[in-house]
CSV table of C-alpha atoms in Angstrom, one decimal:
chain,number,residue,atom,x,y,z
A,1,ALA,CA,-0.5,-17.6,9.7
A,2,GLN,CA,-2.0,-17.6,6.0
A,3,LYS,CA,-1.7,-14.6,3.9
A,4,ILE,CA,-2.8,-13.6,0.3
A,5,THR,CA,-1.1,-10.8,-1.5
A,6,GLN,CA,-2.3,-9.1,-4.5
A,7,THR,CA,0.0,-6.3,-5.6
A,8,GLN,CA,-2.1,-4.8,-8.5
A,9,PRO,CA,-4.8,-2.4,-7.2
A,10,GLY,CA,-5.9,-1.8,-10.7
A,11,MET,CA,-5.4,-3.2,-14.1
A,12,PHE,CA,-6.3,-2.1,-17.7
A,13,VAL,CA,-6.6,-4.5,-20.7
A,14,GLN,CA,-7.8,-4.1,-24.2
A,15,GLU,CA,-10.8,-5.9,-25.3
A,16,LYS,CA,-9.8,-9.4,-26.9
A,17,GLU,CA,-6.4,-9.4,-25.4
A,18,ALA,CA,-5.2,-11.7,-22.5
A,19,VAL,CA,-4.5,-10.4,-18.9
A,20,THR,CA,-2.7,-11.8,-16.0
A,21,LEU,CA,-3.8,-11.0,-12.3
A,22,ASP,CA,-1.1,-11.6,-9.8
A,23,CYS,CA,-1.6,-13.4,-6.6
A,24,THR,CA,1.0,-14.7,-4.0
A,25,TYR,CA,0.3,-16.7,-0.9
A,26,ASP,CA,1.9,-17.8,2.3
A,27,THR,CA,1.0,-20.7,4.3
A,28,SER,CA,2.5,-23.4,6.5
A,29,ASP,CA,-0.3,-26.0,5.7
A,30,PRO,CA,1.0,-28.9,3.6
A,31,SER,CA,-2.3,-28.9,1.8
A,32,TYR,CA,-4.4,-26.0,0.7
A,33,GLY,CA,-6.6,-24.7,-2.0
A,34,LEU,CA,-6.5,-21.6,-4.0
A,35,PHE,CA,-9.5,-19.7,-5.3
A,36,TRP,CA,-10.5,-16.9,-7.8
A,37,TYR,CA,-13.5,-14.8,-7.4
A,38,LYS,CA,-15.0,-12.1,-9.5
A,39,GLN,CA,-17.0,-9.4,-7.9
A,40,PRO,CA,-19.0,-7.0,-10.2
A,41,SER,CA,-20.4,-3.7,-9.1
A,42,SER,CA,-23.6,-5.6,-7.9
A,43,GLY,CA,-21.6,-7.2,-5.0
A,44,GLU,CA,-22.0,-10.7,-5.6
A,45,MET,CA,-19.0,-13.0,-5.4
A,46,ILE,CA,-18.7,-15.3,-8.5
A,47,PHE,CA,-16.6,-18.4,-8.3
A,48,LEU,CA,-14.2,-18.7,-11.1
A,49,ILE,CA,-11.6,-21.3,-10.5
A,50,TYR,CA,-10.1,-23.5,-7.9
A,51,GLN,CA,-6.6,-25.2,-7.6
A,52,GLY,CA,-5.7,-27.8,-5.1
A,53,SER,CA,-2.1,-27.6,-3.9
A,54,TYR,CA,-1.7,-31.3,-4.7
A,55,ASP,CA,-3.0,-30.9,-8.3
A,56,GLN,CA,-0.3,-31.7,-10.8
A,57,GLN,CA,-2.0,-29.6,-13.5
A,58,ASN,CA,-2.9,-26.0,-13.7
A,59,ALA,CA,-6.6,-25.6,-13.4
A,60,THR,CA,-8.6,-24.2,-16.4
A,61,GLU,CA,-12.3,-23.0,-16.7
A,62,GLY,CA,-13.2,-21.7,-20.1
A,63,ARG,CA,-11.4,-18.4,-20.6
A,64,TYR,CA,-9.9,-18.6,-17.1
A,65,SER,CA,-6.8,-20.5,-16.2
A,66,LEU,CA,-4.7,-20.6,-13.0
A,67,ASN,CA,-1.0,-20.4,-13.4
A,68,PHE,CA,0.0,-22.2,-10.3
A,69,GLN,CA,3.7,-22.2,-9.3
A,70,LYS,CA,4.1,-23.9,-6.1
A,71,ALA,CA,7.8,-23.2,-5.4
A,72,ARG,CA,7.2,-19.5,-5.9
A,73,LYS,CA,3.9,-19.5,-4.0
A,74,SER,CA,2.1,-17.8,-6.8
A,75,ALA,CA,-1.4,-18.5,-8.2
A,76,ASN,CA,-1.9,-16.0,-10.9
A,77,LEU,CA,-5.3,-15.7,-12.9
A,78,VAL,CA,-5.1,-15.5,-16.6
A,79,ILE,CA,-8.1,-14.5,-18.6
A,80,SER,CA,-7.9,-14.9,-22.2
A,81,ALA,CA,-9.8,-13.0,-24.8
A,82,SER,CA,-10.9,-10.2,-22.4
A,83,GLN,CA,-14.6,-9.0,-22.7
A,84,LEU,CA,-16.1,-5.9,-21.6
A,85,GLY,CA,-18.1,-7.9,-19.2
A,86,ASP,CA,-14.9,-8.9,-17.4
A,87,SER,CA,-14.5,-5.5,-15.9
A,88,ALA,CA,-14.9,-6.1,-12.1
A,89,MET,CA,-12.8,-6.7,-8.9
A,90,TYR,CA,-11.0,-9.9,-8.7
A,91,PHE,CA,-10.2,-11.6,-5.5
A,92,CYS,CA,-7.6,-14.4,-4.8
A,93,ALA,CA,-8.3,-16.5,-1.7
A,94,MET,CA,-6.9,-19.5,0.2
A,95,ARG,CA,-8.2,-22.2,2.3
A,96,GLY,CA,-6.0,-24.4,4.5
A,97,PHE,CA,-6.7,-28.0,5.4
A,98,TYR,CA,-4.8,-28.3,8.5
A,99,GLY,CA,-4.0,-26.3,11.6
A,100,GLY,CA,-7.6,-26.3,12.8
A,101,SER,CA,-8.9,-24.7,9.7
A,102,GLN,CA,-12.7,-24.7,9.5
A,103,GLY,CA,-12.8,-24.2,5.9
A,104,ASN,CA,-13.1,-20.5,5.7
A,105,LEU,CA,-11.2,-18.4,3.0
A,106,ILE,CA,-8.5,-15.8,3.6
A,107,PHE,CA,-8.6,-13.1,0.9
A,108,GLY,CA,-6.3,-10.8,-0.8
A,109,LYS,CA,-7.2,-7.0,-1.2
A,110,GLY,CA,-8.4,-7.5,-4.8
A,111,THR,CA,-7.6,-6.2,-8.1
A,112,LYS,CA,-9.8,-4.0,-10.1
A,113,LEU,CA,-9.8,-5.0,-13.9
A,114,SER,CA,-11.0,-2.5,-16.4
A,115,VAL,CA,-11.5,-3.7,-20.0
A,116,LYS,CA,-11.2,-1.0,-22.6
A,117,PRO,CA,-13.1,-1.3,-26.0
B,1,SER,CA,-22.2,-26.3,-7.2
B,2,ALA,CA,-24.5,-25.1,-4.5
B,3,VAL,CA,-27.2,-22.3,-5.2
B,4,ILE,CA,-27.4,-19.8,-2.3
B,5,SER,CA,-30.0,-17.2,-1.7
B,6,GLN,CA,-30.0,-14.3,0.8
B,7,LYS,CA,-32.6,-12.1,2.0
B,8,PRO,CA,-32.9,-9.1,2.0
B,9,SER,CA,-30.7,-8.2,-0.9
B,10,ARG,CA,-30.3,-4.7,0.4
B,11,ASP,CA,-31.7,-2.7,3.3
B,12,ILE,CA,-31.4,1.0,4.7
B,13,CYS,CA,-31.7,0.9,8.5
B,14,GLN,CA,-31.6,3.5,11.3
B,15,ARG,CA,-28.8,3.5,13.9
B,16,GLY,CA,-29.8,1.5,17.0
B,17,THR,CA,-32.0,-1.0,15.2
B,18,SER,CA,-31.3,-4.6,14.1
B,19,LEU,CA,-31.4,-6.5,11.0
B,20,THR,CA,-31.6,-10.3,10.4
B,21,ILE,CA,-30.2,-11.6,7.3
B,22,GLN,CA,-31.2,-15.0,5.9
B,23,CYS,CA,-29.1,-17.5,4.0
B,24,GLN,CA,-30.7,-20.5,2.3
B,25,VAL,CA,-28.8,-23.4,0.5
B,26,ASP,CA,-30.3,-25.8,-1.9
B,27,SER,CA,-28.1,-28.5,-0.6
B,28,GLN,CA,-27.2,-29.8,2.9
B,29,VAL,CA,-23.8,-28.5,4.1
B,30,THR,CA,-22.0,-28.9,7.3
B,31,MET,CA,-20.5,-25.4,7.6
B,32,MET,CA,-21.8,-22.1,6.6
B,33,PHE,CA,-19.7,-19.0,6.8
B,34,TRP,CA,-20.6,-15.3,7.2
B,35,TYR,CA,-18.3,-12.6,5.9
B,36,ARG,CA,-18.4,-8.7,6.0
B,37,GLN,CA,-17.1,-6.5,3.2
B,38,GLN,CA,-16.8,-2.9,4.3
B,39,PRO,CA,-16.8,-0.3,1.4
B,40,GLY,CA,-13.9,-0.5,-0.7
B,41,GLN,CA,-12.3,-3.4,1.3
B,42,SER,CA,-11.8,-7.1,1.1
B,43,LEU,CA,-13.9,-9.9,2.8
B,44,THR,CA,-13.4,-10.5,6.4
B,45,LEU,CA,-14.8,-13.6,8.2
B,46,ILE,CA,-17.3,-12.9,10.9
B,47,ALA,CA,-18.1,-16.4,12.1
B,48,THR,CA,-18.5,-20.0,11.0
B,49,ALA,CA,-21.9,-21.6,11.8
B,50,ASN,CA,-22.0,-25.4,12.3
B,51,GLN,CA,-25.3,-27.0,12.5
B,52,GLY,CA,-26.0,-28.1,16.1
B,53,SER,CA,-23.4,-26.1,17.8
B,54,GLU,CA,-22.5,-22.4,18.7
B,55,ALA,CA,-21.1,-20.4,16.0
B,56,THR,CA,-17.4,-19.8,16.2
B,57,TYR,CA,-16.5,-16.0,15.9
B,58,GLU,CA,-13.4,-14.5,14.6
B,59,SER,CA,-11.3,-12.0,16.6
B,60,GLY,CA,-13.2,-8.6,16.7
B,61,PHE,CA,-16.5,-10.0,16.3
B,62,VAL,CA,-18.8,-10.9,19.2
B,63,ILE,CA,-22.1,-13.0,19.6
B,64,ASP,CA,-24.0,-10.0,21.3
B,65,LYS,CA,-23.5,-7.8,18.1
B,66,PHE,CA,-23.7,-10.6,15.5
B,67,PRO,CA,-25.9,-13.4,16.8
B,68,ILE,CA,-26.1,-16.3,14.4
B,69,SER,CA,-28.6,-19.2,14.2
B,70,ARG,CA,-28.2,-22.5,12.3
B,71,PRO,CA,-31.3,-24.4,12.9
B,72,ASN,CA,-30.7,-27.1,10.1
B,73,LEU,CA,-28.3,-28.1,7.3
B,74,THR,CA,-29.7,-25.6,4.7
B,75,PHE,CA,-30.3,-22.5,6.6
B,76,SER,CA,-28.6,-19.8,8.8
B,77,THR,CA,-29.3,-16.3,9.9
B,78,LEU,CA,-27.0,-13.4,10.9
B,79,THR,CA,-28.3,-10.5,13.0
B,80,VAL,CA,-26.6,-7.3,13.0
B,81,SER,CA,-27.5,-5.7,16.3
B,82,ASN,CA,-27.7,-2.1,17.6
B,83,MET,CA,-26.4,-0.8,14.3
B,84,SER,CA,-24.2,2.0,13.8
B,85,PRO,CA,-23.1,3.6,10.4
B,86,GLU,CA,-19.8,1.6,10.8
B,87,ASP,CA,-21.8,-1.5,10.1
B,88,SER,CA,-22.8,-0.4,6.6
B,89,SER,CA,-21.3,-3.2,4.6
B,90,ILE,CA,-22.0,-6.1,2.2
B,91,TYR,CA,-22.8,-9.2,4.3
B,92,LEU,CA,-22.3,-12.6,2.4
B,93,CYS,CA,-22.7,-16.1,3.4
B,94,SER,CA,-20.8,-18.9,1.8
B,95,VAL,CA,-20.7,-22.7,1.8
B,96,GLU,CA,-18.3,-25.3,0.8
B,97,TYR,CA,-20.0,-27.6,-1.6
B,98,PRO,CA,-19.1,-30.0,-3.1
B,99,ALA,CA,-15.8,-30.7,-1.3
B,100,GLU,CA,-13.3,-28.0,-1.6
B,101,GLU,CA,-15.4,-25.7,-3.7
B,102,GLN,CA,-16.8,-22.6,-2.0
B,103,TYR,CA,-19.7,-20.6,-3.3
B,104,PHE,CA,-21.2,-17.3,-2.0
B,105,GLY,CA,-24.7,-16.0,-1.7
B,106,PRO,CA,-25.6,-12.8,-3.7
B,107,GLY,CA,-24.9,-10.7,-0.6
B,108,THR,CA,-26.8,-8.3,1.5
B,109,ARG,CA,-26.0,-4.5,1.1
B,110,LEU,CA,-26.7,-2.8,4.3
B,111,THR,CA,-26.7,1.0,4.8
B,112,VAL,CA,-27.1,2.5,8.3
B,113,THR,CA,-28.1,6.0,8.5
């Protein structure tokens, strides 16, 4: 079975500083994808970044980077130069490509990030 | 990326009634997914909707309670039937497009009184 673990229920970061949100995963699939989403109080799920298990390099998207350590089964999100608008819930998710997966995502419980001015 | 819209964005309904949520995508996609997010919780998959076949439901979700239609490659509906206050949640549809990237609609915030 696939599982995503986010151990930080809440995090605080000072504006303009970097912050790392932790995510570990468990899967028996040889090929899988890892996602991070941002959910502001409005409720929408905003796609941030994607990492395939076969990708050699860590994914980056603007101020977001994914620190992928396959041996440790971790996929931490790094946000550089935090902004007040980054305050939101952040979800880590995974999709398997084998074992009859239909493409749906398995989500962690989320981390609430608060950016202090 | 795919652009996804959902209707309604929010609604307040009385128990015992039903609500149909629409999900429209600007590209043709094979699979569409429906998720539920109860207050303060993470997302849980309700069902997977593949055009031309019956939806596949996850454990704990049944077709009589959450009937789904998928008439074409850009549209799907989810109905929440015979609602109770426990159905108060955010309901989100998502698609995988392009390959491997997954995007969500803006969600439908449902309150059942």
